[in-house]
Short mmCIF file of C-alpha atoms and ligand atoms in Angstrom, two decimals:
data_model
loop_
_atom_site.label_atom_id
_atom_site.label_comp_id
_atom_site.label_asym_id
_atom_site.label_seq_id
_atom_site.Cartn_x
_atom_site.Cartn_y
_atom_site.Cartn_z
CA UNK A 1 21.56 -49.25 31.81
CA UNK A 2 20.55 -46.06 33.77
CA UNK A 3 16.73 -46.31 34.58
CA UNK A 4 14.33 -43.63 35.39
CA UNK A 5 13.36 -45.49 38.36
CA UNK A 6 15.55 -48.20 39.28
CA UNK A 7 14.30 -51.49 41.21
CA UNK A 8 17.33 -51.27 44.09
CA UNK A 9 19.05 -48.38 45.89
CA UNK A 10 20.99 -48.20 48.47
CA UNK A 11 20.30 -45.68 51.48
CA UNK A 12 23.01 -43.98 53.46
CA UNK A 13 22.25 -41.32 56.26
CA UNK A 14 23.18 -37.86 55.27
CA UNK A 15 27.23 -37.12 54.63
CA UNK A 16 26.86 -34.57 57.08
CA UNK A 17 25.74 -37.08 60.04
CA UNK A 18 27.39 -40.08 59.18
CA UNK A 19 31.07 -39.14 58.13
CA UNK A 20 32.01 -37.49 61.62
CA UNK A 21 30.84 -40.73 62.93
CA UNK A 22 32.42 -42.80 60.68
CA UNK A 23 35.67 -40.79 61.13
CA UNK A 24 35.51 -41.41 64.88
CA UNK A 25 35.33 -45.01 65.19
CA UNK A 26 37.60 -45.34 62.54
CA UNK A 27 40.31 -43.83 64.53
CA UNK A 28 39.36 -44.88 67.39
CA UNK A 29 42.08 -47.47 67.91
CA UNK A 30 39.27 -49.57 68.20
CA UNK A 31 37.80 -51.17 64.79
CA UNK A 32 37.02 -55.11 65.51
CA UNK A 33 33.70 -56.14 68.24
CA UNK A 34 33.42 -54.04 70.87
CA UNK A 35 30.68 -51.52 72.78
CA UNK A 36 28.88 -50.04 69.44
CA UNK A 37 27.86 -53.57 68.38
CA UNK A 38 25.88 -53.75 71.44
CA UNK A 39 24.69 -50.38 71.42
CA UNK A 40 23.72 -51.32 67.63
CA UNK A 41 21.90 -53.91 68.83
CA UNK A 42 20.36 -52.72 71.77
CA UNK A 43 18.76 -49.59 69.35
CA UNK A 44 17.93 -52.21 67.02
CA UNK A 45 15.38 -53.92 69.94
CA UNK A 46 14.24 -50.55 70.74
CA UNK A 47 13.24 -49.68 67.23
CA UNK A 48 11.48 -52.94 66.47
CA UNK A 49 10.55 -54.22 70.02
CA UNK A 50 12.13 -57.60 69.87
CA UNK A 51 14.54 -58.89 72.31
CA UNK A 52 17.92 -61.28 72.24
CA UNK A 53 19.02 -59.48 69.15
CA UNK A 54 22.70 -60.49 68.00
CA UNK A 55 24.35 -59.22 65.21
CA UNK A 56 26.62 -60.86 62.14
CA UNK A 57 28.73 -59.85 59.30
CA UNK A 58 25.97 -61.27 57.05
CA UNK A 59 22.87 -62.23 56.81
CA UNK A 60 23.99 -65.49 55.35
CA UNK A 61 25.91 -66.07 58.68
CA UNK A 62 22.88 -65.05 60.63
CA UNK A 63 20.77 -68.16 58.97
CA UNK A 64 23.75 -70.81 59.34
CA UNK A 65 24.12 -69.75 62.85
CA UNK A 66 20.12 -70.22 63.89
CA UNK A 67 20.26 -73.42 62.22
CA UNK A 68 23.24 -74.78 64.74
CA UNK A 69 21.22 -73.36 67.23
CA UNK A 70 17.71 -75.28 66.02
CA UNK A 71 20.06 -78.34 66.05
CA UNK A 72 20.50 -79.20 62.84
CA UNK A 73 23.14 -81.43 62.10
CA UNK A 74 24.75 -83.37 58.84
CA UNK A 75 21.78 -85.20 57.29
CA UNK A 76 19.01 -83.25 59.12
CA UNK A 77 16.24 -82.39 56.80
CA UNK A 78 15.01 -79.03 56.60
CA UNK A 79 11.72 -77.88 55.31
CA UNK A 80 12.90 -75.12 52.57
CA UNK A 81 11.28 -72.77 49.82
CA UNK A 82 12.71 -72.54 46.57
CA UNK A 83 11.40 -68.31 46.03
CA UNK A 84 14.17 -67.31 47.61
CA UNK A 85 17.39 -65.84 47.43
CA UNK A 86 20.14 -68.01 47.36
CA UNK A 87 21.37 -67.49 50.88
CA UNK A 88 18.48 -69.16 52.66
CA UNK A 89 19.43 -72.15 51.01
CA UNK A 90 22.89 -72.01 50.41
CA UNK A 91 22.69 -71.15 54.48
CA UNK A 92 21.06 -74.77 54.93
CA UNK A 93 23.47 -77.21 53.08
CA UNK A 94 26.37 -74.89 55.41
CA UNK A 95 24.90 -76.71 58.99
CA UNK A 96 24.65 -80.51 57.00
CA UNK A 97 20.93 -79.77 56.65
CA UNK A 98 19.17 -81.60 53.34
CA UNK A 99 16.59 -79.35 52.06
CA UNK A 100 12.65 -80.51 51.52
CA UNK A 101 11.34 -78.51 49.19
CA UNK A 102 7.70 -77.69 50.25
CA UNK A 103 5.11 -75.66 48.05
CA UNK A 104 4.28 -72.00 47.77
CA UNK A 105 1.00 -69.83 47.26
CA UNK A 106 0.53 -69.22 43.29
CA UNK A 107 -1.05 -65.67 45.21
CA UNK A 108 2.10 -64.22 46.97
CA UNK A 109 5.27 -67.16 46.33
CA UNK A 110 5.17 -68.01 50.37
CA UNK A 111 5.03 -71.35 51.78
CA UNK A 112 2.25 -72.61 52.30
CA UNK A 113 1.16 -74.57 56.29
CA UNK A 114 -0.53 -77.27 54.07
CA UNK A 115 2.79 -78.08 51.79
CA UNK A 116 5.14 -77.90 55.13
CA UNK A 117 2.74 -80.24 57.09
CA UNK A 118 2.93 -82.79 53.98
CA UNK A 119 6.62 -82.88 54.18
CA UNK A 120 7.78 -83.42 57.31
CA UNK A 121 9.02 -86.78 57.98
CA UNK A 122 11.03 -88.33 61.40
CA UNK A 123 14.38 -86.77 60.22
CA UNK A 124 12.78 -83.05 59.91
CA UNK A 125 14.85 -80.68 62.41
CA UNK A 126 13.50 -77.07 61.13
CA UNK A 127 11.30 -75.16 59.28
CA UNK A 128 12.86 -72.16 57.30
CA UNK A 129 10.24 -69.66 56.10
CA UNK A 130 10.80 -66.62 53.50
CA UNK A 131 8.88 -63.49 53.89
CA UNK A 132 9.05 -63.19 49.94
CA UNK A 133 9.41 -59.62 48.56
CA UNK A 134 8.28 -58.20 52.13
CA UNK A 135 4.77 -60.30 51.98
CA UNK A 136 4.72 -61.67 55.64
CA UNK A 137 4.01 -65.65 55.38
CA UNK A 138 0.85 -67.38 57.22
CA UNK A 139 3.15 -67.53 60.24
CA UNK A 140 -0.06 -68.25 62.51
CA UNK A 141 -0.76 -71.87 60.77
CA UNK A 142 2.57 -72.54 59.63
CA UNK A 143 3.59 -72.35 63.66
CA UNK A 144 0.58 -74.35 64.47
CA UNK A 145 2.17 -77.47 62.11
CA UNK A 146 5.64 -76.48 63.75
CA UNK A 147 4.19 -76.83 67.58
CA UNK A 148 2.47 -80.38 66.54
CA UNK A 149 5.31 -81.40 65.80
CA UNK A 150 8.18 -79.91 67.80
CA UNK A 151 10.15 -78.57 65.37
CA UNK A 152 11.55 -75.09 65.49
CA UNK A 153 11.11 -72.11 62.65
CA UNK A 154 13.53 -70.33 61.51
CA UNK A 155 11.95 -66.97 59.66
CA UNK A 156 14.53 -65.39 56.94
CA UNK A 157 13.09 -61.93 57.34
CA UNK A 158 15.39 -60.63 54.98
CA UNK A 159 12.79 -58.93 52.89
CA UNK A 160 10.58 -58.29 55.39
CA UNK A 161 12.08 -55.67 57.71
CA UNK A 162 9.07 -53.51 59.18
CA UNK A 163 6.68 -55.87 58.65
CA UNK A 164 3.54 -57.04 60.82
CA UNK A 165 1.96 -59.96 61.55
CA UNK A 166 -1.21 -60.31 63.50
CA UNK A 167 -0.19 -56.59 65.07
CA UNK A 168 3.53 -57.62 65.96
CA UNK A 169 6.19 -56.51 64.51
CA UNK A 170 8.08 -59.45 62.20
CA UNK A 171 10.65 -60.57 64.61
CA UNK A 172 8.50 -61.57 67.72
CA UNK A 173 6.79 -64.87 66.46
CA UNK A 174 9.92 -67.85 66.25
CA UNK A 175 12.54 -69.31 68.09
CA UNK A 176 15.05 -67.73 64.94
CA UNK A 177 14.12 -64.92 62.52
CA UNK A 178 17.06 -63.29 60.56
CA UNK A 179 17.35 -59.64 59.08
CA UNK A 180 19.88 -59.05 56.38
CA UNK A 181 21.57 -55.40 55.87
CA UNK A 182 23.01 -56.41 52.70
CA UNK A 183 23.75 -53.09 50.28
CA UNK A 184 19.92 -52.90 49.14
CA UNK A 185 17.55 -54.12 51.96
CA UNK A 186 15.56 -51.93 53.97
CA UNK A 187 18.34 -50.95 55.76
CA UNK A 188 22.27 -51.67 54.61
CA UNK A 189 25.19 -51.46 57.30
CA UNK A 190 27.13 -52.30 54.16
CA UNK A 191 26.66 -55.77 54.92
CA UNK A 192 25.33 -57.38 57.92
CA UNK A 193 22.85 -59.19 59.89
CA UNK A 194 20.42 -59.72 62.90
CA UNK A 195 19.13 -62.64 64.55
CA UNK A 196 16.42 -62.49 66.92
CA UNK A 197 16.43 -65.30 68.90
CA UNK A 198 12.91 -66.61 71.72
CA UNK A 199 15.47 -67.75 73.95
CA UNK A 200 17.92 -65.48 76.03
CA UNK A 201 20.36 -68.98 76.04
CA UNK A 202 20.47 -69.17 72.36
CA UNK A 203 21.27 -66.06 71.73
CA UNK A 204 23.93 -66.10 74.72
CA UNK A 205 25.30 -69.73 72.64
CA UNK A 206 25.16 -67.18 69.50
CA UNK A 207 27.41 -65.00 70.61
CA UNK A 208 29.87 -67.92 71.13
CA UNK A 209 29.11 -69.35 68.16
CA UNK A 210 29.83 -65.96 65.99
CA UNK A 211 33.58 -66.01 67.11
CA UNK A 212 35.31 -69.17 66.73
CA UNK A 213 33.23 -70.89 69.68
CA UNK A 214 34.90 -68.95 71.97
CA UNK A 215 32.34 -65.78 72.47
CA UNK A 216 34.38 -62.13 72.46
CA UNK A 217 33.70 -61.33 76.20
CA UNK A 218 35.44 -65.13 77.05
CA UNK A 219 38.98 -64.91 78.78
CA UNK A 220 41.05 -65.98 75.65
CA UNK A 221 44.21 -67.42 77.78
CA UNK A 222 41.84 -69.34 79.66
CA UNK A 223 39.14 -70.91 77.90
CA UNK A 224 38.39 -73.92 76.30
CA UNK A 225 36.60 -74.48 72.53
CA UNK A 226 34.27 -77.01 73.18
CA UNK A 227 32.04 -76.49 70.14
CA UNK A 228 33.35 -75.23 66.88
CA UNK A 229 32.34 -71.40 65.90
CA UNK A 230 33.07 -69.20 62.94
CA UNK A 231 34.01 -65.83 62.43
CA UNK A 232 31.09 -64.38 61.93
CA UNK A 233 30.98 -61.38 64.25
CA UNK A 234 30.20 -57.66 62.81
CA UNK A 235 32.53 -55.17 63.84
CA UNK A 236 32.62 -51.30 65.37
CA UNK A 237 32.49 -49.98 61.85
CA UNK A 238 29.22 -51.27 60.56
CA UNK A 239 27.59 -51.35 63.58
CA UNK A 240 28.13 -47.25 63.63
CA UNK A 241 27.16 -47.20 60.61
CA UNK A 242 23.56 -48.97 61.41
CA UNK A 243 23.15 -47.25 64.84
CA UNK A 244 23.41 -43.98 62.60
CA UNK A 245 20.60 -45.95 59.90
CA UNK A 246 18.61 -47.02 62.45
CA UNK A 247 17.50 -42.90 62.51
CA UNK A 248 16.17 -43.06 59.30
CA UNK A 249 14.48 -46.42 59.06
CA UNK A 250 11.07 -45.37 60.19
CA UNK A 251 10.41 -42.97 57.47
CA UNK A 252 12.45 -45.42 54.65
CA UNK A 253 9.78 -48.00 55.42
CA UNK A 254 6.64 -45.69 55.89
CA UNK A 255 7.51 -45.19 52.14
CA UNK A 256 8.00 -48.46 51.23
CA UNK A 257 4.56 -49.65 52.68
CA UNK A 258 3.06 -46.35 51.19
CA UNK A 259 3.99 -47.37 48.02
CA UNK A 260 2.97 -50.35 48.05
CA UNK A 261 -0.46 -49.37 48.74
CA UNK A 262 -0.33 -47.15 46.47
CA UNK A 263 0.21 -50.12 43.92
CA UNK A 264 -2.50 -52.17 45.67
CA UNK A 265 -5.07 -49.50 44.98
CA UNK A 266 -4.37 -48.58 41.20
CA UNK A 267 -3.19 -52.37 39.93
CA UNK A 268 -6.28 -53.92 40.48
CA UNK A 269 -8.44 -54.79 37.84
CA UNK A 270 -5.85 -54.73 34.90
CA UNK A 271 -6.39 -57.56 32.22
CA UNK A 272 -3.89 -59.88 32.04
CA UNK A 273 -2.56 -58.98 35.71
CA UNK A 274 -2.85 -59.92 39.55
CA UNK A 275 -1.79 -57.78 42.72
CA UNK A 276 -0.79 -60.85 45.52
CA UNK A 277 -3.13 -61.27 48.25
CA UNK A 278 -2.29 -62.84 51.78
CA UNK A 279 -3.39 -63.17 55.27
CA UNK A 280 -5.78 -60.36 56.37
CA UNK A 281 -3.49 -60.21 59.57
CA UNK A 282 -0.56 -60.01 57.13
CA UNK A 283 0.93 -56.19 57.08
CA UNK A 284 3.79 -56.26 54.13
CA UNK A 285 6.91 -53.73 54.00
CA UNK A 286 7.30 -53.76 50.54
CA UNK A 287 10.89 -54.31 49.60
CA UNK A 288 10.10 -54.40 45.74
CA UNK A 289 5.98 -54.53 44.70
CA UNK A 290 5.14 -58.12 42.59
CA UNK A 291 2.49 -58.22 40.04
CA UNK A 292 1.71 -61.65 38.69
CA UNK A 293 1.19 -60.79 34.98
CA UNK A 294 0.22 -62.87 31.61
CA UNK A 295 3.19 -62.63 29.23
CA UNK A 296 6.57 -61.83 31.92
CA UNK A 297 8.85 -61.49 29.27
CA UNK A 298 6.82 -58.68 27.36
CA UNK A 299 5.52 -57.35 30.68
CA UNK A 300 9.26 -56.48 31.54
CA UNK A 301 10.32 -55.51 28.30
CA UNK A 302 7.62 -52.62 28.03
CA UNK A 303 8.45 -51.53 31.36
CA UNK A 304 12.40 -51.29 30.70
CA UNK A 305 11.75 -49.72 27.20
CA UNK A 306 10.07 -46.70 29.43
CA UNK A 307 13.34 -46.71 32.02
CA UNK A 308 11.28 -48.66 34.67
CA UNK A 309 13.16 -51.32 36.05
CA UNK A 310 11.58 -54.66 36.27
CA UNK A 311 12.76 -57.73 37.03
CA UNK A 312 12.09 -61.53 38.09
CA UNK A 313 15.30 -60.55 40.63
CA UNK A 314 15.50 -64.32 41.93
CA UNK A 315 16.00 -67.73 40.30
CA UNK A 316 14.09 -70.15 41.68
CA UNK A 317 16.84 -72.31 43.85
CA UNK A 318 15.59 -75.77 42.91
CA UNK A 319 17.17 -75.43 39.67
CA UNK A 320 20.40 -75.14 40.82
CA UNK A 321 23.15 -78.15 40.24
CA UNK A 322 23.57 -78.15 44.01
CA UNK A 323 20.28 -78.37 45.29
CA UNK A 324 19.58 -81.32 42.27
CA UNK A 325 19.20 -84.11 44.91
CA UNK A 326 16.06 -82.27 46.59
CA UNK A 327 14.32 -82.15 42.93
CA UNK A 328 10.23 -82.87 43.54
CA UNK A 329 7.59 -81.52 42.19
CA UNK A 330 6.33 -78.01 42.91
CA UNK A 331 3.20 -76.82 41.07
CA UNK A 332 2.68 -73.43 43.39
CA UNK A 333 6.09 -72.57 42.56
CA UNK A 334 5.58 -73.49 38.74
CA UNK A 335 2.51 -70.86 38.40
CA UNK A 336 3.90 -68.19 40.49
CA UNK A 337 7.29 -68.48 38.97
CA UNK A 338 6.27 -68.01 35.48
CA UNK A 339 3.96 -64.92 36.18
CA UNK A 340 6.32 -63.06 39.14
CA UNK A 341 7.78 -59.53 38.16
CA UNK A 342 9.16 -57.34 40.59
CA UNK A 343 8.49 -53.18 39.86
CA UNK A 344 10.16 -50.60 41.92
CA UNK A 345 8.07 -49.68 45.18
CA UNK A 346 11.14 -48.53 47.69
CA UNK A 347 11.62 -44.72 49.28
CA UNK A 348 12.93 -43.72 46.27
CA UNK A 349 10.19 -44.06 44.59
CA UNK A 350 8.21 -40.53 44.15
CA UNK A 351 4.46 -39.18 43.45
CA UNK A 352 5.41 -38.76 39.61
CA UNK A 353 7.23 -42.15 39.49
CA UNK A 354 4.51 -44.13 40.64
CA UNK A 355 1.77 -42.85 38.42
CA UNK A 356 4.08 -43.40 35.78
CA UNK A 357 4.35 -46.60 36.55
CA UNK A 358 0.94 -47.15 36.54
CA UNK A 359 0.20 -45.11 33.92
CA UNK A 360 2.37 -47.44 31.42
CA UNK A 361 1.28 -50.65 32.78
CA UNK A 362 -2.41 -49.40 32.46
CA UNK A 363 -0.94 -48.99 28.15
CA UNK A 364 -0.53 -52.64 27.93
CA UNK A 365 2.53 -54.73 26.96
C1 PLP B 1 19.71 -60.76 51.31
C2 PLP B 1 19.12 -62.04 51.70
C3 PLP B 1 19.66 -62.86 52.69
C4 PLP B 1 20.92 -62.58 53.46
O1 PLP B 1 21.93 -62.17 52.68
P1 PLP B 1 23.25 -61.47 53.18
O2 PLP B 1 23.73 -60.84 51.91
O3 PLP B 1 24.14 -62.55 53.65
O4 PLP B 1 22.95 -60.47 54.25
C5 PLP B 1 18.98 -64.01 53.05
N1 PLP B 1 17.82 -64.33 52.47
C6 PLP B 1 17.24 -63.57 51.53
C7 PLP B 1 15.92 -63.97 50.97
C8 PLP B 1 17.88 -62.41 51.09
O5 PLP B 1 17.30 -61.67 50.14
#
């Protein structure tokens, strides 16, 4: 179907800007890792003022790579959300890890400090947090459980690019937090990924770990594999391609966020639905705008009939076959899941579109 306003879309830099670059490095003779991956992400620091910043072929890789370095091992248990996408998860049962499912806020679908303090046990390596739909989690008391207890926190910040929390950008408040640039984040180098590590060491053991256990800048006839790596470096091409992006992002997000105000000023007060709520210190970027609403299905239905995409986008992962054996439980997820519907919020998104939007959900469904 071709919507009006569609939920997802991609954005590439003008044709004008991107292709000569494109051209160049893809004729340069040199196409695999070299000096515009870490001029990619050295801009990316810059543009987000985070430090140790190493980049993937995926955001997926990203996530299985922090979770080597947070030490998790086969058998490990790490504390998980279900409102996710699949790759947080999927990322998990990569490094060995068996996933705890802890409980979200019915208000916004993030974990919740109370439900990750409940579950942690002696075998608990790592906490993995979602930023769901670009709503920043309560990172302040969900690090204070972390601290008592030693355990690391990894942040999948896939959504979330932009963000705030308690006046920092998301990025600066873990030992691991992971950006995706997957075709329709914030930003897309195609695919790729970003992890933004506390520690100058782990993001030096990273490096290694993102090619074969060997690092790209190692002596290859003289060098020794002592831990196992994957190939999970990004290459020249992408990493033009996102140094180009990078340009852009500001003004991508300011529209996401303005959006998404937008939405938080002319939703409220509509029988039969809720805008989310968080942390005061909480500053979202928006990737898609949820409403909890009475009725989903019909709630979606009305809005496609007009050419407004709407969607529940994710399944909630505990009902997958393959995470069956971590099966508990999970009211918070039971009440947010069966209200959740995603509406289009993202810089494509224009004056008209939004009023529409409004305008139709203010008809009823
Ligand atoms: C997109 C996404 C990822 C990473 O996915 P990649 O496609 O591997 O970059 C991880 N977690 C969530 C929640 C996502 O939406």
């Amino acid at each position: 179907m071709c919507y009006k306003v569609p939920l997802f879309k991609t954005f590439l830099a003008p044709k004008n800007v991107l292709m000569p670059a494109l051209e160049d490095v893809l004729y340069s003779g040199y196409i695999s890792e070299g000096p515009p991956v870490e001029a990619f992400e050295k801009k990316f620091e810059e543009c987000f003022n985070l430090k140790n910043c190493i980049s993937f072929n995926s955001g997926t890789a990203a996530l299985h790579t922090a979770l080597i370095l947070a030490g998790v091992e086969q058998g490990d248990e790490v504390i998980s959300t279900p409102m996710t996408a699949e790759p947080t998860n999927v990322a998990i049962k990569h490094a060995g890890g068996k996933i705890v499912w802890a409980d979200v806020d019915p208000r916004n679908g993030n974990l919740t400090a109370e439900s990750i303090s409940a579950n942690i046990t002696n075998r608990t390596k790592a906490i993995m947090v979602v930023h769901y739909g670009g709503i920043p989690a309560p990172i302040k008391s969900i690090r204070e459980v972390a601290k008592a207890h030693g355990l690391p926190v990894i942040e999948d910040a896939a959504h979330t690019l932009g963000a705030k929390y308690d006046g920092k950008p998301i990025g600066h408040h873990s030992e691991f937090v992971m950006f995706s640039f997957q075709a329709i984040k914030h930003m897309t180098t195609i695919d790729g990924g970003m992890l933004s590590c506390q520690k100058k060491e782990d993001a030096q053991k990273g490096k290694k770990i993102r090619w074969f256990g060997i690092g790209r800048k190692a002596d290859r006839t003289n060098v020794d594999i002592q831990e196992l790596g994957y190939k999970y470096h990004m290459t020249n091409v992408p990493a033009t391609i996102g140094t180009i992006q990078l340009d852009y992002i500001e003004s991508i997000i300011n529209r996401h966020i303005a959006n998404g105000k937008y939405y938080d000023d002319n939703l409220k007060n509509i029988e039969g639905l809720e805008i989310c709520s968080w942390d005061n210190v909480a500053e979202p970027s928006y990737w898609f705008y949820t409403v909890l609403v009475e009725r989903q299905a019909d709630f979606i239905r009305n809005l496609e009939g007009k050419g407004i995409s709407a969607s529940t986008v994710h399944k909630r992962n505990d009902l997958h076959s393959v995470f069956a054996d971590s099966c508990c439980p999970l009211p918070g997820v039971d009440t947010f899941y069966s209200r959740m519907v995603h509406i289009p919020c993202g810089w494509w998104v224009t004056d008209e579109d939004r009023e529409f939007i409004v305008e139709t959900i203010n008809e009823g469904w």
